[in-house]
CSV table of C-alpha atoms and ligand atoms in Angstrom, one decimal:
chain,number,residue,atom,x,y,z
Y,659,MET,CA,116.1,72.6,-0.4
Y,660,SER,CA,118.0,75.3,1.1
Y,661,MET,CA,118.2,77.3,4.8
Y,662,ASN,CA,120.0,80.3,5.0
Y,663,ILE,CA,120.8,81.3,8.7
Y,664,LYS,CA,121.6,84.2,7.3
Y,665,GLU,CA,118.9,85.4,5.8
Y,666,ASN,CA,116.0,84.5,7.9
Y,667,ARG,CA,118.0,83.0,11.0
Y,668,GLN,CA,115.6,79.8,10.4
Y,669,ASN,CA,117.0,77.1,12.6
Y,670,ILE,CA,114.4,74.4,12.3
Y,671,LEU,CA,112.4,73.9,8.7
Y,672,TYR,CA,109.6,71.4,7.8
Y,673,ASP,CA,109.6,70.6,4.1
Y,674,LYS,CA,106.3,69.3,3.5
Y,675,ASP,CA,106.8,68.7,-0.2
Y,676,SER,CA,109.6,66.0,0.7
Y,677,GLU,CA,107.8,65.5,4.2
Y,678,THR,CA,111.3,66.2,5.9
Y,679,LEU,CA,112.4,67.8,8.7
Y,680,TYR,CA,115.3,69.5,8.7
Y,681,ILE,CA,117.6,71.6,11.3
Y,682,LEU,CA,120.6,73.9,11.1
Y,683,ASP,CA,123.0,71.8,13.2
Y,684,GLN,CA,124.1,74.0,16.2
Y,685,SER,CA,126.9,71.6,17.3
Y,686,LEU,CA,128.8,72.8,14.1
Y,687,LEU,CA,128.4,76.7,14.6
Y,688,PRO,CA,130.1,78.7,14.2
Y,689,GLY,CA,132.7,77.2,12.1
Y,690,GLU,CA,130.3,75.5,9.7
Y,691,ILE,CA,126.7,76.4,8.6
Y,692,LYS,CA,125.0,73.3,7.9
Y,693,THR,CA,121.3,72.2,7.5
Y,694,ILE,CA,120.9,68.4,8.1
Y,695,PRO,CA,117.8,66.1,7.6
Y,696,ILE,CA,116.5,64.2,10.7
Y,697,GLU,CA,114.7,61.4,10.1
Y,698,GLY,CA,113.3,58.5,12.3
Y,699,LEU,CA,112.9,58.3,16.6
Y,700,ASP,CA,116.7,57.4,16.9
Y,701,ARG,CA,118.3,60.4,14.8
Y,702,MET,CA,115.6,62.6,16.5
Y,703,ILE,CA,116.9,61.9,20.0
Y,704,GLU,CA,120.3,62.0,19.3
Y,705,ALA,CA,119.8,65.5,17.4
Y,706,ILE,CA,118.5,66.5,20.8
Y,707,LYS,CA,121.2,64.5,23.0
Y,708,ALA,CA,124.0,65.9,20.9
Y,709,LEU,CA,122.9,69.6,21.1
Y,710,ARG,CA,122.4,69.7,17.6
Y,711,ILE,CA,119.4,71.2,18.4
Y,712,ARG,CA,119.0,72.8,21.8
Y,713,GLY,CA,117.4,75.8,23.6
Y,714,ALA,CA,114.3,75.0,25.6
Y,715,PRO,CA,111.7,76.2,23.5
Y,716,ALA,CA,113.6,74.9,20.4
Y,717,ILE,CA,113.8,71.5,21.2
Y,718,GLY,CA,109.6,72.4,21.8
Y,719,ILE,CA,109.4,73.4,18.4
Y,720,PHE,CA,111.4,70.5,16.9
Y,721,ALA,CA,109.5,67.9,19.1
Y,722,GLY,CA,106.4,69.0,17.7
Y,723,TYR,CA,107.3,68.4,14.3
Y,724,CYS,CA,109.1,65.1,15.2
Y,725,VAL,CA,105.9,63.8,16.8
Y,726,TYR,CA,104.0,64.7,13.3
Y,727,ALA,CA,106.6,63.1,11.2
Y,728,LEU,CA,106.8,59.6,13.7
Y,729,SER,CA,102.5,59.6,13.0
Y,730,LEU,CA,103.3,59.6,8.7
Y,731,PRO,CA,104.1,55.8,8.8
Y,732,LEU,CA,101.9,55.1,11.5
Y,733,CYS,CA,98.8,56.5,10.6
Y,734,GLU,CA,96.7,53.6,8.7
Y,735,LYS,CA,97.9,51.3,11.6
Y,736,GLU,CA,94.8,50.5,14.0
Y,737,ASP,CA,96.9,50.6,17.0
Y,738,ARG,CA,98.6,54.0,15.8
Y,739,LEU,CA,98.0,55.9,19.2
Y,740,ALA,CA,99.6,53.6,21.4
Y,741,LEU,CA,102.8,53.4,19.2
Y,742,LEU,CA,103.1,56.5,18.6
Y,743,ARG,CA,102.4,57.3,22.8
Y,744,GLU,CA,105.3,54.9,22.9
Y,745,GLN,CA,107.4,57.0,20.4
Y,746,THR,CA,107.0,59.9,22.1
Y,747,GLU,CA,107.6,59.1,25.4
Y,748,LYS,CA,110.9,58.1,24.5
Y,749,LEU,CA,111.5,61.4,22.5
Y,750,SER,CA,110.6,63.3,25.4
Y,751,GLU,CA,112.8,61.6,27.8
Y,752,ALA,CA,116.1,62.7,25.7
Y,753,ARG,CA,116.8,65.6,27.8
Y,754,PRO,CA,115.1,66.2,31.0
Y,755,THR,CA,115.7,69.9,32.1
Y,756,ALA,CA,113.7,71.9,29.7
Y,757,VAL,CA,110.3,71.5,30.2
Y,758,ASN,CA,109.3,72.3,26.8
Y,759,LEU,CA,110.5,69.4,25.1
Y,760,ALA,CA,107.6,67.7,27.3
Y,761,TRP,CA,105.2,70.3,26.6
Y,762,ALA,CA,105.3,70.0,23.4
Y,763,CYS,CA,105.0,66.0,23.4
Y,764,GLY,CA,102.4,66.2,25.7
Y,765,ARG,CA,100.1,68.6,23.2
Y,766,LEU,CA,101.2,66.7,20.1
Y,767,MET,CA,99.8,63.6,22.3
Y,768,LYS,CA,96.5,65.2,23.2
Y,769,CYS,CA,96.0,66.6,19.6
Y,770,ALA,CA,96.6,62.2,18.5
Y,771,GLU,CA,94.4,61.4,21.0
Y,772,ASP,CA,91.4,64.3,20.6
Y,773,LYS,CA,91.7,63.6,16.5
Y,774,ALA,CA,91.3,60.1,17.1
Y,775,SER,CA,88.3,59.5,15.2
Y,776,LEU,CA,89.9,60.7,11.9
Y,777,PRO,CA,90.8,58.5,9.0
Y,778,GLY,CA,94.7,57.8,8.3
Y,779,ARG,CA,96.5,60.6,7.0
Y,780,GLU,CA,94.0,63.4,7.8
Y,781,TRP,CA,94.5,62.3,11.7
Y,782,SER,CA,98.6,63.2,11.0
Y,783,GLU,CA,97.5,66.3,9.3
Y,784,ALA,CA,96.0,67.4,12.6
Y,785,LEU,CA,99.3,66.6,14.0
Y,786,TYR,CA,101.3,69.1,11.5
Y,787,LYS,CA,98.8,71.7,12.2
Y,788,GLU,CA,99.5,71.4,15.9
Y,789,ALA,CA,103.3,71.4,15.1
Y,790,CYS,CA,103.2,74.6,13.0
Y,791,PHE,CA,100.9,76.3,15.6
Y,792,ILE,CA,103.7,75.9,18.2
Y,793,HIS,CA,106.3,76.9,15.8
Y,794,GLU,CA,104.2,80.3,14.7
Y,795,ASP,CA,103.1,80.7,18.4
Y,796,ASP,CA,106.7,81.0,19.7
Y,797,ILE,CA,107.6,83.7,17.2
Y,798,SER,CA,105.2,85.9,18.4
Y,799,LYS,CA,105.5,85.0,22.2
Y,800,CYS,CA,109.5,86.1,21.6
Y,801,ARG,CA,108.4,88.7,20.1
Y,802,ALA,CA,106.4,90.2,22.8
Y,803,ILE,CA,108.7,88.9,25.6
Y,804,SER,CA,111.1,90.9,23.3
Y,805,GLU,CA,108.9,94.0,23.7
Y,806,TYR,CA,108.3,93.7,27.7
Y,807,GLY,CA,112.3,93.4,28.0
Y,808,LEU,CA,112.9,96.3,26.0
Y,809,SER,CA,110.9,98.5,28.2
Y,810,LEU,CA,113.3,97.8,31.0
Y,811,ILE,CA,116.5,99.0,29.4
Y,812,LYS,CA,117.7,101.9,27.5
Y,813,ASP,CA,119.3,103.2,24.6
Y,814,GLY,CA,123.4,102.7,25.3
Y,815,ASP,CA,122.8,100.2,28.3
Y,816,GLY,CA,125.7,97.6,29.4
Y,817,ILE,CA,123.4,93.7,29.2
Y,818,LEU,CA,125.2,90.9,30.3
Y,819,THR,CA,123.8,87.5,29.4
Y,820,HIS,CA,124.8,84.1,29.6
Y,821,CYS,CA,124.2,80.7,27.6
Y,822,ASN,CA,122.4,81.4,24.4
Y,823,ALA,CA,118.9,82.3,24.4
Y,824,GLY,CA,118.7,84.0,20.8
Y,825,PRO,CA,117.2,83.0,17.6
Y,826,LEU,CA,118.8,79.8,17.4
Y,827,ALA,CA,117.5,78.7,20.7
Y,828,THR,CA,113.6,79.8,19.8
Y,829,SER,CA,112.1,80.4,16.7
Y,830,LYS,CA,112.8,84.4,15.6
Y,831,TYR,CA,113.9,87.2,18.2
Y,832,GLY,CA,114.7,84.7,21.1
Y,833,THR,CA,113.8,85.5,24.8
Y,834,GLY,CA,117.1,86.8,26.5
Y,835,LEU,CA,118.9,88.3,23.2
Y,836,GLY,CA,115.3,89.6,21.9
Y,837,PRO,CA,115.0,92.6,23.3
Y,838,LEU,CA,118.7,93.4,22.0
Y,839,LEU,CA,117.8,92.3,18.6
Y,840,LEU,CA,114.4,94.1,18.3
Y,841,GLY,CA,116.1,97.3,19.8
Y,842,ARG,CA,119.1,96.9,17.0
Y,843,GLU,CA,115.9,96.7,14.8
Y,844,ARG,CA,114.9,100.2,15.8
Y,845,GLY,CA,118.1,101.8,15.4
Y,846,MET,CA,119.1,101.4,19.4
Y,847,ASN,CA,122.7,100.1,20.7
Y,848,PHE,CA,123.7,98.4,23.4
Y,849,ARG,CA,126.8,97.0,25.0
Y,850,ALA,CA,126.4,93.1,25.3
Y,851,TYR,CA,128.5,91.1,27.9
Y,852,THR,CA,128.6,87.2,26.4
Y,853,ASP,CA,129.8,84.8,29.3
Y,854,GLU,CA,131.7,82.3,26.9
Y,855,THR,CA,129.3,79.4,28.9
Y,856,ARG,CA,131.6,76.6,30.0
Y,857,PRO,CA,131.7,73.6,28.7
Y,858,LEU,CA,129.7,73.8,26.1
Y,859,LEU,CA,130.6,77.4,24.8
Y,860,GLN,CA,126.8,78.2,23.8
Y,861,GLY,CA,127.6,82.1,24.5
Y,862,ALA,CA,131.2,82.0,22.5
Y,863,ARG,CA,129.9,79.9,19.5
Y,864,LEU,CA,126.2,80.7,19.3
Y,865,THR,CA,125.3,84.0,21.5
Y,866,SER,CA,128.5,85.9,20.1
Y,867,TYR,CA,127.9,84.9,16.3
Y,868,GLU,CA,124.0,86.0,16.8
Y,869,LEU,CA,124.8,89.3,18.2
Y,870,PHE,CA,127.7,90.0,16.1
Y,871,GLU,CA,125.8,89.1,12.8
Y,872,ALA,CA,123.0,91.5,14.0
Y,873,GLY,CA,125.8,94.5,14.5
Y,874,ILE,CA,125.6,94.8,18.3
Y,875,ASP,CA,128.5,95.8,20.3
Y,876,GLU,CA,129.5,92.7,21.8
Y,877,THR,CA,132.5,91.5,24.4
Y,878,LEU,CA,133.2,88.0,24.7
Y,879,ILE,CA,134.2,87.5,28.2
Y,880,CYS,CA,135.2,83.9,30.2
Y,881,ASP,CA,132.4,83.0,32.6
Y,882,ASN,CA,134.7,84.1,35.7
Y,883,MET,CA,135.0,87.6,34.3
Y,884,ALA,CA,131.4,88.4,35.0
Y,885,SER,CA,132.7,89.9,38.4
Y,886,PHE,CA,135.0,92.2,37.0
Y,887,VAL,CA,132.7,93.9,34.6
Y,888,MET,CA,130.1,94.2,36.6
Y,889,LYS,CA,132.2,96.1,39.3
Y,890,LYS,CA,133.5,98.4,36.7
Y,891,GLY,CA,130.1,99.4,36.3
Y,892,LEU,CA,129.6,98.0,32.6
Y,893,VAL,CA,126.7,96.3,33.5
Y,894,ASN,CA,123.0,97.6,33.6
Y,895,ALA,CA,121.0,94.4,33.8
Y,896,CYS,CA,121.5,90.7,33.0
Y,897,PHE,CA,119.4,89.0,30.7
Y,898,VAL,CA,119.5,85.2,30.7
Y,899,GLY,CA,116.3,82.4,28.9
Y,900,CYS,CA,115.2,79.6,31.3
Y,901,ASP,CA,114.7,75.8,30.8
Y,902,ARG,CA,112.3,75.1,33.2
Y,903,VAL,CA,110.8,78.1,35.8
Y,904,ALA,CA,108.8,76.3,38.7
Y,905,ALA,CA,105.6,77.9,40.6
Y,906,ASN,CA,107.5,79.6,43.0
Y,907,GLY,CA,109.6,81.7,40.8
Y,908,ASP,CA,113.0,79.5,40.8
Y,909,THR,CA,114.5,78.9,37.8
Y,910,ALA,CA,116.6,76.2,35.9
Y,911,ASN,CA,119.1,77.6,33.3
Y,912,LYS,CA,122.4,76.5,31.6
Y,913,ILE,CA,125.2,75.9,34.3
Y,914,GLY,CA,126.5,79.1,36.1
Y,915,THR,CA,123.1,81.2,35.6
Y,916,SER,CA,123.0,81.2,39.1
Y,917,GLY,CA,126.4,82.4,39.9
Y,918,VAL,CA,125.6,85.4,37.5
Y,919,ALA,CA,122.5,86.1,39.6
Y,920,ILE,CA,124.1,86.0,42.9
Y,921,LEU,CA,127.0,88.3,41.7
Y,922,ALA,CA,124.0,90.5,40.3
Y,923,LYS,CA,122.5,90.9,43.7
Y,924,HIS,CA,126.0,91.8,45.1
Y,925,TYR,CA,126.6,94.8,42.8
Y,926,GLY,CA,122.8,96.2,42.5
Y,927,ILE,CA,121.9,94.8,38.8
Y,928,PRO,CA,118.9,93.8,38.1
Y,929,PHE,CA,118.5,90.3,37.1
Y,930,TYR,CA,116.1,89.2,34.4
Y,931,VAL,CA,114.8,86.2,33.2
Y,932,LEU,CA,112.9,86.1,29.9
Y,933,GLY,CA,111.0,83.4,28.5
Y,934,PRO,CA,107.4,82.1,27.2
Y,935,THR,CA,104.9,80.7,29.6
Y,936,SER,CA,105.5,77.0,27.9
Y,937,THR,CA,108.8,77.0,30.4
Y,938,ILE,CA,106.7,77.7,33.4
Y,939,ASP,CA,105.9,74.0,34.9
Y,940,TYR,CA,103.1,74.8,37.5
Y,941,SER,CA,103.1,71.1,38.3
Y,942,CYS,CA,106.8,71.6,39.8
Y,943,PRO,CA,106.3,74.1,43.2
Y,944,ASP,CA,110.4,74.8,43.6
Y,945,GLY,CA,113.4,74.3,42.2
Y,946,GLU,CA,114.3,71.3,44.4
Y,947,HIS,CA,111.8,69.5,42.0
Y,948,ILE,CA,113.3,70.2,38.9
Y,949,PRO,CA,115.7,67.6,37.6
Y,950,ILE,CA,119.1,68.5,36.4
Y,951,GLU,CA,120.6,66.8,33.4
Y,952,MET,CA,124.0,65.2,34.1
Y,953,ARG,CA,126.7,65.1,31.2
Y,954,SER,CA,129.5,63.5,30.3
Y,955,PRO,CA,133.1,64.7,31.8
Y,956,ASP,CA,134.1,64.1,28.4
Y,957,GLU,CA,132.8,67.7,27.8
Y,958,ILE,CA,135.0,69.2,30.3
Y,959,LYS,CA,138.5,67.3,30.2
Y,960,ASN,CA,138.8,67.0,26.5
Y,961,MET,CA,136.2,68.8,24.0
Y,962,TRP,CA,137.6,72.0,22.6
Y,963,TYR,CA,140.7,70.7,23.5
Y,964,SER,CA,143.9,68.9,21.2
Y,965,LYS,CA,145.1,67.2,24.0
Y,966,PRO,CA,143.3,66.0,27.5
Y,967,MET,CA,143.2,69.2,29.9
Y,968,ALA,CA,143.5,66.7,33.2
Y,969,PRO,CA,144.5,63.8,34.2
Y,970,GLU,CA,142.9,61.0,32.9
Y,971,GLY,CA,141.3,59.0,35.9
Y,972,VAL,CA,140.1,62.7,37.7
Y,973,LYS,CA,136.6,62.8,39.2
Y,974,CYS,CA,134.4,65.5,37.4
Y,975,LEU,CA,131.1,66.7,37.9
Y,976,ASN,CA,129.2,67.9,35.0
Y,977,PRO,CA,125.6,69.6,35.3
Y,978,ALA,CA,124.1,71.0,32.5
Y,979,PHE,CA,121.9,73.0,34.5
Y,980,ASP,CA,121.5,75.0,37.9
Y,981,VAL,CA,118.9,76.7,39.8
Y,982,THR,CA,118.4,80.2,40.4
Y,983,ASP,CA,116.8,81.2,43.6
Y,984,ALA,CA,113.6,83.2,43.1
Y,985,GLU,CA,114.7,85.7,45.7
Y,986,LEU,CA,117.5,86.7,43.0
Y,987,ILE,CA,115.6,87.3,40.3
Y,988,THR,CA,114.6,91.0,39.6
Y,989,ALA,CA,111.7,89.7,37.4
Y,990,ILE,CA,110.3,87.0,35.2
Y,991,ILE,CA,109.3,88.0,31.6
Y,992,THR,CA,106.7,86.3,29.9
Y,993,GLU,CA,105.0,87.0,26.7
Y,994,LYS,CA,101.8,87.6,28.6
Y,995,GLY,CA,103.8,90.1,31.0
Y,996,ILE,CA,106.5,90.9,33.3
Y,997,CYS,CA,106.1,89.1,36.7
Y,998,TYR,CA,107.5,90.4,40.1
Y,999,PRO,CA,108.1,88.9,43.5
Y,1000,PRO,CA,106.1,87.3,45.1
Y,1001,PHE,CA,106.5,85.0,42.0
Y,1002,SER,CA,103.8,82.1,43.4
Y,1003,GLU,CA,101.4,85.2,43.1
Y,1004,SER,CA,102.1,86.7,39.7
Y,1005,LEU,CA,103.2,83.8,37.8
Y,1006,ALA,CA,99.8,82.1,39.2
Y,1007,ALA,CA,97.8,85.4,38.1
Y,1008,ILE,CA,99.3,85.1,34.1
Y,1009,ARG,CA,98.5,81.6,34.0
Y,1010,GLU,CA,94.7,82.1,32.6
Y,1011,LYS,CA,95.5,85.3,31.0
O,2283,MRU,O1,122.1,73.0,27.1
O,2283,MRU,P1,121.5,74.4,26.3
O,2283,MRU,O2,122.3,74.7,25.2
O,2283,MRU,O3,120.2,73.5,25.7
O,2283,MRU,O4,120.9,75.1,27.5
O,2283,MRU,C1,120.0,76.1,27.0
O,2283,MRU,C2,119.7,77.2,27.9
O,2283,MRU,O5,119.7,76.7,28.9
O,2283,MRU,C3,119.3,78.4,27.5
O,2283,MRU,O6,118.9,79.3,27.9
O,2283,MRU,C4,117.5,78.0,27.6
O,2283,MRU,O7,117.4,77.0,26.7
O,2283,MRU,C5,116.9,79.2,27.3
O,2283,MRU,S1,116.7,79.4,25.6
O,2283,MRU,C6,115.7,80.6,25.0
């Protein structure tokens, strides 16, 4: 069993012959390309928390296969539905901000309930089909998002991106990086500016890796250099992904995204959010209601450094996401089309589409 990111950029693979779920361990990139098997609820939760698998859509795809894998040892039990619900609830709490995790867990549980009359293994197989559907559907959604995004930029444009919203964070193409990768496939050239994305460096470690591999003219910058490149006129548009979009268009994405949006507004640069409709949380009225994951101070003070970079007892705040106010967003690009303000209307309009 092998998985080659260079050939197919696959970050999640379910091997049906051995009934094993594999992921590319993103916490090791770019230095080490390693595929690891993930078995059992504890390992699944650990993989999500440790960002071995990360990016809202990818976490959702992973969760789909996890619920299926969890159903296998339960499928002959009389109380299988209750047991699966209990485990799925724990899985869905592994990270709070990316709504795709709870969304995928909810879909799988609904399928488990709808198919409750099926005998043993057939019940689990219905869950496998649902997990595969979520995965394949994300590929076509990312493709459509990429097409829409590409329609907003032209050959030679400078695009600034934050965090990682590429194939590693989704299935294929990605969301925020999708237009660049699709355009590159068609022979177009862009100048990408990648924020390194402190503290976990998804920009430096993952986006740089993906854009570099794709042969895109890419320049890595520290987060605090975004204003510099914008002021110099090097940026024509900002493309970012999203972890949860509220019904009014307020958008949670990697910490630092809202700062990029504020700068873009100052310099008159369009700021685009790209994501599948599974990332829109219609039950969430605005950004105030989006739960923000808080992570360990260690990621700021110690991680990546050979010795601690702050006094040991110093107070530290490490929110993993922030909310970009809807008024700072030029458009939200989904697989169903490009939504413009007022987002409460345009997002509602695509809901039943
Ligand atoms: O903490 P992470 O690495 O999971 O955060 C990821 C992001 O914020 C991405 O920009 C977002 O999930 C969109 S991925 C297509």
